[in-house]
Amino acid sequence: MRDLRLSLRASSGRSDPARLLFFALCFGFLALFLLLPLLVTFVEAFSRGVGVYLDSLADPDARSAIRLTLLVAAIAVPLNVVIGIAAAWLVARFEFRGRQLLVSLIDLPFSVSPVIAGLVYILLFGAQGYFGPWLKAHDIEIVFALPGIVLATLFVTFPFVARELIPHMQALGGSEEEAALMLGASGWRTFLHVSLPNVKWSLLYGVLLCNARAMGEFGAVSVVSGRIRGVTATLPLQVEILYNEYNTAAAFAVASLLAMLALLTLVLKSILEWRFADSIAAARGH
Amino acid sequence: MSVTVTVEQVTKSFGAYPALRGVSLAVQPGELVALLGPSGSGKTTLLRLIAGLETIEHGRVLFNDTDSRRLSLRERRIGFVFQHYALFKHMSVAKNVAFGLRARPRAERPSRPEIAARVAELLELVQLPGLADRFPSQLSGGQRQRVALARALAIEPRVLLLDEPFGALDAQVRKDLRHWLRALHDRLGHATLFVTHDQEEALELADRVAILNDGRIEQVGTPDEVYDMPASAFVCEFLGVTNRLPVEVADGAALFNGTAVLGLPDRSLSGPAALYIRPQHLGIVAPDGAGLSGMVAALRRNGPARHAEIAVAGLGKTLDVDLSNQALPAMGERVGLRVARGAVFPAPRDAAATAGTWPAEKA
């Protein structure tokens, strides 16, 4: 990316019609499909005044949605960090039967429609599902409750951490870890003092993306949550509920929270990329 | 505190590819041994097996009398210097060197001031005082190499293993570090084993050289032994014997095109063979006075020595002659060649295909 920027700057001396055309196309597209909707979100959110905007956010259902979204992210993201690190470690450091399969499995959530993922959980844990009767007998609620939402979110956001880490770990190779082991460090100490610090920036990057997706996930959560107002509606679901009730201003007010989350993520991501370009380069190269 | 490392009939394969096919070797305390071989010969695998970074398939490795499999990596107390040093990028030089001491279990861990003193001492030893707070990215290649060595020495190793220790350095630094490493080794008295593909480095630095080829040790001996008495055709070629002459051995003589070129003390050999001759063991004589004759095809300078290439009749190739101690012939002059010394090995089974060809790399 840096190289591209350099070469653009280098050739900026002469006017190049093809280059101008590409710029126009690129920025035109971005403005039309990304910037404009963002702008509309905030315009609509404040269309009936700041008072209505704040009231919409103070509404009990909206506050419940905010709480639930934060809670789901607070459970799903750390879990995915742990599992993602473990999976990346396995794939990057060991040769074993089924390694390629594991890599494909890590990518699976990207290729499966989130709605399907949600439906699978209904099929497994729903009242009519495979484990439904057993769960009912033991009074365990998964579907239409927090555990279901967390499961669906875990599924959808699983690839983010592992996929950031794998290429970085592979590029680093294992010799620093071997060096630590030869110096007498335990496996745990090696992991904490050598492996983790080496990939911390790509890990943070993965966490950031994972978190953004966890908070913004709609499809899978929509299916497993049952969309019970004030109980199992996360922020994106709340937006849809309000919108379907023609409560446009309130819908956009809640949506503006998600938009701000997106902007915050973007800013943090840019800071990471700018500040730690070299450490991330290995992971970003592909 | 050093130990004897004994490798007994060790084999190792990666999938279907055999990396080591039964290797035995012993390294005594105070001894500096080079593992020399082309890439893919198994030398790095052998080093990693001894370190415990690879598992042994068959055979065993002993530290004194203890089987290596009964020792954890920590208990082996091996100082290992990796090819690209594998310094911890995010730690300062001091932290790198201190790592092994800080990683010890609490009961054996020295106190902070003790560790600091030991680090200072080690940086002094590798002649890098004042660089304690630098990071690896701020060091030159030679400095990194010495930090890696200081880090390995911090755990008071009983054996020192170095993988291509000079591989990533430029020529002048290499030479300096070579002498420095030899001096350091003599001072510390470890059993030291290092991997290299550079024969000059191995012959200059090591007490003994083990030459590996295709997962086997072809020869172990002092630099003089392997240089002067190569045990196999491979050793000859690997140590830069450039002249290879297809001969027929009969009645204690090596015959080229029916004329004897060299008498052999060993009368047991007979049949087709390859005669290896170093350039300095070919003497230029008057034509027809010897079994080999040819024409001066080229004259060139190779470092300090002048060389002549003699197109030998019936060979189809030229022989390389070192002229350091003899008169310069004229271009195109007809000369005879006298073989002062040479090594004869039975021709390999595919002799027909290789007879008359030369080793790929010419000095």
XYZ file of C-alpha atoms in Angstrom:
649
model
C 0.000 0.000 0.000
C 2.872 2.266 0.843
C 4.510 1.456 -2.463
C 1.330 2.343 -4.301
C 1.172 5.662 -2.531
C 4.782 6.359 -3.385
C 4.370 5.560 -7.048
C 1.238 7.707 -7.236
C 3.105 10.582 -5.739
C 6.024 10.002 -8.038
C 3.884 10.174 -11.131
C 1.744 13.077 -9.976
C 3.914 15.540 -11.853
C 2.278 14.835 -15.183
C -1.447 14.683 -15.831
C -2.476 11.236 -16.855
C -6.053 10.909 -18.176
C -6.268 7.217 -17.255
C -5.187 7.949 -13.722
C -7.700 10.760 -13.345
C -10.439 8.493 -14.648
C -9.555 5.833 -12.073
C -9.546 8.409 -9.305
C -12.934 9.722 -10.403
C -14.412 6.223 -10.619
C -12.989 5.139 -7.302
C -13.936 8.206 -5.303
C -17.288 8.537 -7.055
C -18.124 4.981 -6.086
C -16.949 5.442 -2.503
C -18.932 8.674 -2.131
C -22.092 7.222 -3.585
C -22.120 3.886 -1.783
C -20.272 4.542 1.465
C -20.086 8.205 2.323
C -23.613 9.137 1.286
C -25.358 6.397 3.335
C -23.252 7.358 6.346
C -24.294 10.951 5.949
C -27.958 9.998 5.474
C -27.845 7.934 8.670
C -26.890 10.955 10.741
C -29.166 13.362 8.861
C -32.160 11.082 9.401
C -31.214 10.402 13.017
C -31.319 14.115 13.797
C -34.192 14.908 11.418
C -36.601 15.515 14.251
C -34.178 17.282 16.509
C -31.571 16.414 19.084
C -34.278 15.876 21.721
C -35.945 13.094 19.775
C -32.533 11.609 19.014
C -31.592 11.434 22.691
C -35.054 10.172 23.659
C -34.759 7.393 21.090
C -31.517 6.258 22.679
C -32.903 6.563 26.203
C -35.860 4.347 25.348
C -35.770 1.167 27.538
C -35.804 -1.116 24.493
C -32.932 0.772 22.913
C -30.934 0.661 26.140
C -31.617 -3.043 26.455
C -30.364 -3.499 22.889
C -27.181 -1.550 23.697
C -26.591 -3.633 26.842
C -27.203 -6.903 25.018
C -24.912 -5.977 22.133
C -22.104 -5.007 24.503
C -22.610 -8.193 26.527
C -22.561 -10.441 23.462
C -19.404 -8.767 22.183
C -17.830 -8.994 25.643
C -18.381 -12.761 25.646
C -17.842 -13.617 21.972
C -14.729 -11.534 21.273
C -12.533 -12.888 24.118
C -13.648 -16.432 23.333
C -12.754 -15.965 19.687
C -9.405 -14.466 20.661
C -8.538 -17.587 22.660
C -9.795 -20.045 20.052
C -8.381 -17.960 17.210
C -4.907 -17.886 18.767
C -5.035 -21.624 19.375
C -6.145 -22.340 15.806
C -3.578 -19.974 14.285
C -0.838 -21.503 16.437
C -1.759 -24.990 15.298
C -1.897 -24.079 11.635
C 1.223 -21.907 11.596
C 3.493 -24.050 13.750
C 2.612 -27.672 13.187
C 2.327 -30.095 10.321
C -0.432 -32.580 10.975
C -3.073 -34.599 9.253
C -6.139 -32.452 8.673
C -4.232 -29.168 8.798
C -5.613 -28.083 5.436
C -9.068 -29.066 6.616
C -8.667 -26.849 9.664
C -7.686 -23.920 7.441
C -10.801 -24.483 5.335
C -12.962 -24.737 8.444
C -11.605 -21.452 9.761
C -12.735 -19.814 6.539
C -16.099 -21.566 6.480
C -18.070 -18.803 8.243
C -17.028 -16.409 5.465
C -18.599 -18.596 2.819
C -21.750 -19.628 4.670
C -24.668 -17.242 4.713
C -25.184 -16.046 8.317
C -28.900 -16.881 8.029
C -28.012 -20.504 7.344
C -25.705 -20.489 10.373
C -28.573 -19.239 12.504
C -30.934 -21.852 11.114
C -28.450 -24.619 11.912
C -28.460 -23.577 15.557
C -32.264 -23.589 15.559
C -32.161 -27.060 14.038
C -29.743 -28.242 16.717
C -30.972 -26.488 19.831
C -34.522 -25.347 18.976
C -37.632 -26.879 20.570
C -38.029 -29.217 17.582
C -34.269 -29.599 17.134
C -31.964 -32.552 17.810
C -31.069 -31.508 21.339
C -34.314 -29.601 21.934
C -36.112 -32.139 24.155
C -32.992 -32.809 26.237
C -32.345 -29.082 26.733
C -35.997 -28.539 27.664
C -35.860 -31.390 30.153
C -32.820 -29.807 31.785
C -34.278 -26.330 31.640
C -31.486 -24.929 29.458
C -32.401 -22.147 27.078
C -30.176 -21.628 24.061
C -32.324 -20.532 21.172
C -34.248 -17.257 21.619
C -31.890 -16.408 24.499
C -28.415 -15.051 25.175
C -26.510 -18.366 24.635
C -27.961 -18.699 21.133
C -27.029 -15.133 20.223
C -23.500 -15.678 21.546
C -23.170 -18.947 19.604
C -24.341 -17.354 16.373
C -21.992 -14.405 16.888
C -19.079 -16.731 17.675
C -19.700 -18.611 14.443
C -19.863 -15.534 12.272
C -16.859 -13.772 13.806
C -14.602 -16.800 14.206
C -12.335 -16.230 11.172
C -11.245 -12.686 12.007
C -8.622 -13.319 14.687
C -7.232 -16.552 13.227
C -7.000 -15.152 9.727
C -5.027 -12.119 10.881
C -2.641 -14.252 12.904
C -1.932 -17.184 10.581
C -0.056 -15.345 7.817
C 1.841 -13.253 10.349
C 2.886 -16.266 12.395
C 3.854 -18.144 9.248
C 5.950 -15.246 8.042
C 7.716 -14.999 11.401
C 8.606 -18.672 11.463
C 9.262 -20.634 14.625
C 12.925 -20.006 15.263
C 12.460 -17.378 17.982
C 10.231 -19.820 19.829
C 12.783 -22.586 19.372
C 15.451 -20.251 20.671
C 13.368 -19.577 23.785
C 12.864 -23.306 24.363
C 16.590 -23.996 23.930
C 17.263 -21.317 26.551
C 15.181 -23.344 28.959
C 11.896 -21.431 28.851
C 8.705 -23.395 29.399
C 6.152 -23.595 26.609
C 3.879 -21.182 28.447
C 6.638 -18.675 29.058
C 7.702 -18.929 25.426
C 4.144 -18.217 24.347
C 3.710 -15.240 26.684
C 7.122 -13.652 26.252
C 7.992 -14.481 22.647
C 5.070 -15.651 20.519
C 2.421 -13.231 21.730
C 4.501 -10.026 21.731
C 5.571 -10.825 18.181
C 2.017 -10.872 16.879
C 0.368 -8.416 19.262
C -0.439 -5.801 16.623
C -2.004 -8.201 14.180
C -3.876 -9.721 17.112
C -5.240 -6.300 18.056
C -6.179 -5.716 14.446
C -8.054 -9.016 14.373
C -9.806 -8.190 17.644
C -10.915 -4.859 16.244
C -12.467 -6.405 13.144
C -13.933 -9.246 15.186
C -15.544 -6.786 17.576
C -16.980 -4.639 14.794
C -18.558 -7.676 13.215
C -19.780 -9.073 16.552
C -21.649 -5.862 17.298
C -22.967 -5.433 13.786
C -24.037 -9.005 12.997
C -27.630 -9.193 11.796
C -28.499 -12.358 9.867
C -27.494 -15.170 12.172
C -28.534 -13.341 15.320
C -31.850 -12.406 13.736
C -32.692 -16.095 13.278
C -31.604 -17.465 16.672
C -32.690 -14.541 18.821
C -36.424 -14.601 17.986
C -36.202 -10.784 18.001
C -37.959 -10.332 21.293
C -38.145 -6.593 21.889
C -36.235 -5.442 24.913
C -35.009 -8.997 25.600
C -33.149 -10.591 22.689
C -32.931 -7.689 20.246
C -29.366 -6.519 19.620
C -28.633 -3.120 18.109
C -28.955 -4.166 14.445
C -32.184 -6.036 15.241
C -33.529 -3.033 17.118
C -32.876 -0.869 14.057
C -34.924 -3.225 11.936
C -37.768 -3.448 14.464
C -38.035 0.329 14.698
C -37.816 0.743 10.958
C -40.583 -1.800 10.377
C -42.722 0.261 12.728
C -42.140 3.336 10.534
C -40.285 4.933 13.432
C -37.604 6.196 11.063
C -35.972 8.772 13.296
C -35.557 6.315 16.170
C -34.313 3.593 13.782
C -31.633 5.929 12.416
C -30.761 7.146 15.893
C -29.925 3.585 16.930
C -28.271 2.993 13.561
C -26.079 6.043 14.182
C -24.570 4.228 17.152
C -23.489 1.393 14.857
C -22.215 3.916 12.339
C -20.118 5.548 15.056
C -18.781 2.158 16.033
C -17.791 1.639 12.401
C -16.070 5.035 12.276
C -14.256 4.374 15.536
C -13.109 1.003 14.226
C -11.898 2.648 11.053
C -9.931 5.261 12.964
C -8.318 2.705 15.278
C -7.549 0.463 12.325
C -5.897 3.350 10.483
C -3.855 4.236 13.546
C -2.699 0.648 13.849
C -1.831 0.477 10.178
C -0.002 3.757 10.236
C 1.847 3.250 13.494
C 2.704 -0.428 13.157
C 2.804 -0.846 9.405
C 5.932 -2.974 9.526
C 4.678 -5.444 12.096
C 1.390 -5.852 10.303
C 2.901 -5.930 6.844
C 3.537 -9.642 7.077
C -0.105 -10.289 7.778
C -1.464 -7.699 5.365
C 0.679 -8.707 2.437
C -1.902 -11.038 0.944
C 31.395 -28.629 32.829
C 31.339 -29.671 29.227
C 30.147 -33.107 28.195
C 30.944 -35.571 25.466
C 28.255 -35.750 22.822
C 27.896 -39.157 21.207
C 25.646 -39.776 18.242
C 24.979 -43.463 17.571
C 23.450 -44.766 14.363
C 20.850 -42.018 14.186
C 18.276 -42.011 11.423
C 15.619 -39.453 10.607
C 13.257 -38.976 7.726
C 10.757 -36.284 6.826
C 7.835 -38.084 5.262
C 9.308 -40.355 2.606
C 12.508 -38.335 2.395
C 15.376 -39.771 4.459
C 17.364 -36.890 5.948
C 19.798 -39.014 7.994
C 20.570 -42.638 7.211
C 22.504 -43.897 10.208
C 24.969 -41.309 11.465
C 27.535 -41.811 14.230
C 29.815 -39.143 15.618
C 31.433 -38.196 18.926
C 32.454 -34.733 20.054
C 34.774 -34.428 23.073
C 34.848 -31.529 25.517
C 37.066 -28.779 24.190
C 36.753 -30.055 20.667
C 35.500 -27.939 17.770
C 33.900 -30.089 15.094
C 32.523 -28.927 11.745
C 29.616 -30.607 9.995
C 30.397 -29.940 6.367
C 28.227 -30.809 3.423
C 26.141 -29.482 0.568
C 22.603 -28.276 1.238
C 20.235 -31.173 1.795
C 23.009 -33.413 3.137
C 21.403 -33.580 6.585
C 23.887 -31.494 8.551
C 21.341 -29.077 9.997
C 18.985 -31.966 10.770
C 21.761 -33.663 12.729
C 22.411 -30.484 14.699
C 18.704 -30.073 15.483
C 18.429 -33.709 16.537
C 21.240 -33.252 19.028
C 19.587 -30.072 20.295
C 16.285 -31.882 20.708
C 14.418 -29.708 18.212
C 13.721 -32.819 16.113
C 12.830 -36.266 17.342
C 15.180 -39.180 16.742
C 13.718 -42.049 14.735
C 16.307 -44.761 15.392
C 19.600 -44.712 17.222
C 20.434 -42.441 20.112
C 22.264 -39.336 21.231
C 24.216 -39.415 24.497
C 25.407 -36.565 26.676
C 28.190 -38.302 28.565
C 26.282 -41.484 29.450
C 22.773 -40.051 29.543
C 20.360 -40.758 26.719
C 19.128 -37.432 25.336
C 15.544 -38.650 25.360
C 15.620 -38.654 29.147
C 16.502 -34.960 29.233
C 14.202 -31.996 28.666
C 15.449 -29.167 26.483
C 16.242 -27.233 29.631
C 18.168 -30.090 31.177
C 20.269 -30.603 28.062
C 21.837 -27.188 28.636
C 22.700 -26.669 24.997
C 23.735 -23.298 23.686
C 22.210 -23.115 20.227
C 22.969 -20.327 17.771
C 20.457 -20.250 14.944
C 21.360 -19.554 11.354
C 19.587 -16.206 11.323
C 20.222 -15.759 15.055
C 16.526 -15.742 16.009
C 17.037 -12.825 18.385
C 13.887 -11.691 20.162
C 13.003 -8.658 18.066
C 10.941 -6.908 20.695
C 13.571 -7.180 23.441
C 16.714 -5.135 23.986
C 20.114 -6.790 23.709
C 20.307 -7.038 27.508
C 16.873 -8.676 27.735
C 17.823 -11.095 24.987
C 20.960 -12.164 26.812
C 19.154 -12.344 30.144
C 16.289 -14.439 28.755
C 17.745 -17.839 29.621
C 18.515 -16.763 33.191
C 15.111 -15.212 33.771
C 13.400 -18.292 32.361
C 14.841 -20.517 35.077
C 12.493 -21.891 37.723
C 12.235 -19.544 40.685
C 14.444 -21.639 42.947
C 17.383 -21.588 40.504
C 16.869 -18.070 39.193
C 19.641 -15.611 39.998
C 18.650 -12.317 41.594
C 18.157 -9.224 39.436
C 21.569 -7.709 40.229
C 23.206 -11.073 39.562
C 21.494 -11.306 36.177
C 22.491 -7.737 35.331
C 26.098 -8.479 36.266
C 26.126 -11.673 34.231
C 24.670 -9.876 31.191
C 27.334 -7.169 31.437
C 30.008 -9.833 31.728
C 28.730 -11.706 28.672
C 28.463 -8.542 26.574
C 32.045 -7.819 27.583
C 33.012 -11.333 26.500
C 31.484 -10.904 23.040
C 32.981 -7.418 22.826
C 29.695 -5.568 22.721
C 29.656 -3.503 25.904
C 27.512 -0.391 25.631
C 24.993 -1.985 23.290
C 22.825 -3.397 26.075
C 19.887 -1.094 25.386
C 19.867 -1.434 21.613
C 17.300 -3.532 19.813
C 18.284 -6.278 17.355
C 17.089 -4.193 14.393
C 19.659 -1.538 15.332
C 22.608 -3.953 15.113
C 24.816 -5.053 12.239
C 24.907 -8.701 11.196
C 28.141 -9.395 13.028
C 26.833 -7.749 16.191
C 23.638 -9.786 16.047
C 25.683 -12.927 15.699
C 27.650 -12.083 18.823
C 24.504 -11.210 20.764
C 23.070 -14.597 19.754
C 26.237 -16.230 21.047
C 26.143 -14.271 24.316
C 22.499 -15.275 24.769
C 23.377 -18.927 24.204
C 26.331 -18.724 26.611
C 24.205 -17.161 29.356
C 22.730 -20.509 30.361
C 26.242 -21.891 30.923
C 25.782 -24.521 28.263
C 27.566 -27.841 28.336
C 27.545 -28.070 24.551
C 27.573 -25.357 21.935
C 25.783 -25.905 18.621
C 25.989 -23.361 15.813
C 23.977 -23.537 12.608
C 25.819 -21.815 9.733
C 27.236 -19.280 12.182
C 28.818 -17.142 9.474
C 26.341 -17.804 6.695
C 24.633 -14.424 6.708
C 27.739 -12.252 7.018
C 29.892 -10.566 4.413
C 33.362 -11.851 3.648
C 35.526 -9.617 5.844
C 33.297 -9.903 8.923
C 33.250 -13.662 8.384
C 37.020 -13.927 8.531
C 37.265 -11.780 11.679
C 34.510 -13.637 13.474
C 36.036 -16.982 12.556
C 39.249 -16.220 14.429
C 37.321 -14.680 17.266
C 35.058 -17.732 17.609
C 38.042 -20.096 17.611
C 39.684 -18.055 20.368
C 36.467 -17.973 22.361
C 36.024 -21.710 21.998
C 39.564 -22.369 23.199
C 38.929 -20.164 26.203
C 35.601 -21.701 27.209
C 36.359 -25.337 26.400
C 32.914 -26.515 25.305
C 32.217 -29.393 23.035
C 31.315 -27.294 20.003
C 29.654 -28.455 16.817
C 28.984 -26.142 13.916
C 27.305 -26.576 10.564
C 28.753 -25.077 7.417
C 28.709 -25.581 3.668
C 31.953 -23.643 3.269
C 34.912 -26.041 3.129
C 37.442 -23.286 3.701
C 35.671 -22.296 6.899
C 35.477 -25.891 8.122
C 39.119 -26.663 7.356
C 40.420 -23.477 8.927
C 38.327 -23.453 12.075
C 37.665 -27.019 13.139
C 39.694 -29.597 15.027
C 37.851 -32.263 13.120
C 35.593 -32.152 10.099
C 32.688 -34.506 9.446
C 31.687 -34.479 5.785
C 28.057 -35.323 5.150
C 26.473 -36.395 1.918
C 22.922 -37.523 1.390
C 22.237 -38.297 5.052
C 25.489 -40.162 5.686
C 28.869 -39.192 7.073
C 31.385 -39.823 4.305
C 34.439 -39.105 6.388
C 35.443 -37.745 9.777
C 38.957 -36.545 10.383
C 41.259 -33.650 11.060
C 41.371 -31.018 8.322
C 44.688 -32.496 7.124
C 43.273 -36.012 7.002
C 40.193 -35.136 5.000
C 42.146 -32.836 2.745
C 45.094 -35.107 2.055
C 43.436 -38.492 2.354
C 39.871 -38.131 1.134
C 37.960 -41.321 1.842
C 35.550 -41.184 -1.056
C 34.994 -39.715 -4.468
C 32.394 -37.392 -2.959
C 34.870 -35.997 -0.429
C 37.369 -35.443 -3.236
C 34.905 -33.525 -5.302
C 33.426 -31.615 -2.400
C 36.870 -30.503 -1.212
C 37.605 -29.076 -4.605
C 39.693 -31.718 -6.322
C 38.944 -30.530 -9.790
C 40.765 -33.028 -11.951
C 39.020 -36.312 -12.486
C 40.481 -38.814 -14.908
C 38.692 -42.007 -15.922
C 41.254 -44.802 -15.547
C 41.540 -48.574 -15.645
C 43.234 -50.097 -12.610
C 45.359 -53.201 -13.138
C 48.514 -54.625 -11.520
C 48.913 -51.812 -9.052
C 48.772 -49.022 -11.582
C 46.188 -46.620 -12.891
C 46.087 -46.706 -16.678
C 44.755 -43.939 -18.867
C 44.284 -44.957 -22.499
C 46.465 -47.986 -21.832
C 49.468 -46.155 -20.342
C 50.270 -46.084 -16.650
C 49.873 -42.614 -15.131
C 50.221 -43.448 -11.418
C 51.461 -46.431 -9.399
C 49.170 -47.605 -6.620
C 50.341 -49.230 -3.379
C 46.970 -50.958 -2.965
C 47.001 -53.958 -5.326
C 43.534 -55.202 -4.396
C 41.811 -52.728 -6.693
C 41.095 -53.510 -10.313
C 38.709 -52.470 -13.026
C 37.347 -49.086 -14.106
C 37.995 -46.287 -11.641
C 38.219 -42.528 -11.277
C 41.546 -40.892 -10.509
C 41.272 -37.560 -8.636
C 44.248 -35.224 -8.824
C 44.672 -31.809 -7.218
C 45.977 -29.073 -9.538
C 49.187 -28.770 -7.483
C 49.921 -32.472 -7.902
C 50.212 -32.268 -11.670
C 53.700 -31.487 -12.947
C 54.509 -30.252 -16.408
C 57.271 -32.334 -18.051
C 58.664 -32.824 -21.496
C 56.149 -34.486 -23.859
C 56.315 -38.241 -24.430
C 58.150 -38.667 -21.141
C 54.978 -39.552 -19.262
C 51.680 -41.328 -19.664
C 49.696 -38.127 -20.096
C 50.310 -35.606 -22.770
C 48.428 -32.662 -24.101
C 48.461 -29.073 -25.241
C 48.325 -25.856 -23.218
C 44.804 -24.606 -23.924
C 44.602 -21.687 -21.513
C 46.609 -19.819 -18.919
C 44.880 -17.932 -16.123
C 45.382 -16.459 -12.717
C 43.434 -17.851 -9.784
C 44.117 -15.613 -6.809
C 47.802 -15.840 -5.984
C 48.455 -18.877 -8.207
C 48.786 -19.200 -11.963
C 47.025 -22.097 -13.566
C 47.268 -23.807 -16.930
C 44.538 -25.773 -18.583
C 45.955 -28.707 -20.487
C 43.850 -30.304 -23.185
C 44.766 -33.951 -22.775
C 44.718 -36.196 -25.806
C 41.958 -38.782 -25.541
C 40.139 -37.055 -22.635
C 38.072 -34.436 -24.414
C 38.464 -32.129 -21.409
C 41.222 -30.013 -19.947
C 43.128 -30.730 -16.745
C 43.813 -27.927 -14.289
C 47.504 -27.525 -13.368
C 48.803 -25.260 -10.599
C 51.954 -23.501 -11.798
C 53.046 -22.007 -8.469
C 56.199 -24.107 -8.318
C 56.961 -24.651 -11.946
C 57.917 -22.834 -15.095
C 55.261 -21.149 -17.164
C 54.585 -23.042 -20.405
C 53.676 -21.220 -23.602
C 50.165 -21.173 -25.007
C 49.666 -24.013 -27.436
C 52.851 -25.769 -26.321
C 52.805 -29.554 -26.303
C 53.580 -30.841 -22.822
C 53.573 -34.039 -20.808
C 51.943 -34.327 -17.391
C 53.281 -36.210 -14.413
C 50.905 -37.193 -11.635
C 52.625 -36.737 -8.269
C 49.704 -37.803 -6.131
C 46.132 -38.819 -6.633
C 43.250 -40.719 -5.139
C 41.611 -43.612 -6.923
C 38.041 -44.748 -6.325
C 36.175 -47.472 -8.159
C 33.936 -45.948 -10.798
C 30.299 -45.715 -9.750
C 27.814 -48.054 -11.452
C 26.741 -45.367 -13.846
C 30.379 -44.981 -14.875
C 29.496 -45.063 -18.530
C 27.409 -41.958 -18.124
C 29.877 -40.011 -16.028
C 33.248 -41.221 -17.305
C 35.281 -38.336 -18.531
C 32.983 -35.710 -17.057
C 34.198 -33.241 -14.519
C 32.942 -32.090 -11.197
C 30.533 -29.283 -11.834
C 32.353 -26.637 -9.827
C 35.829 -25.778 -11.003
C 38.149 -23.870 -8.748
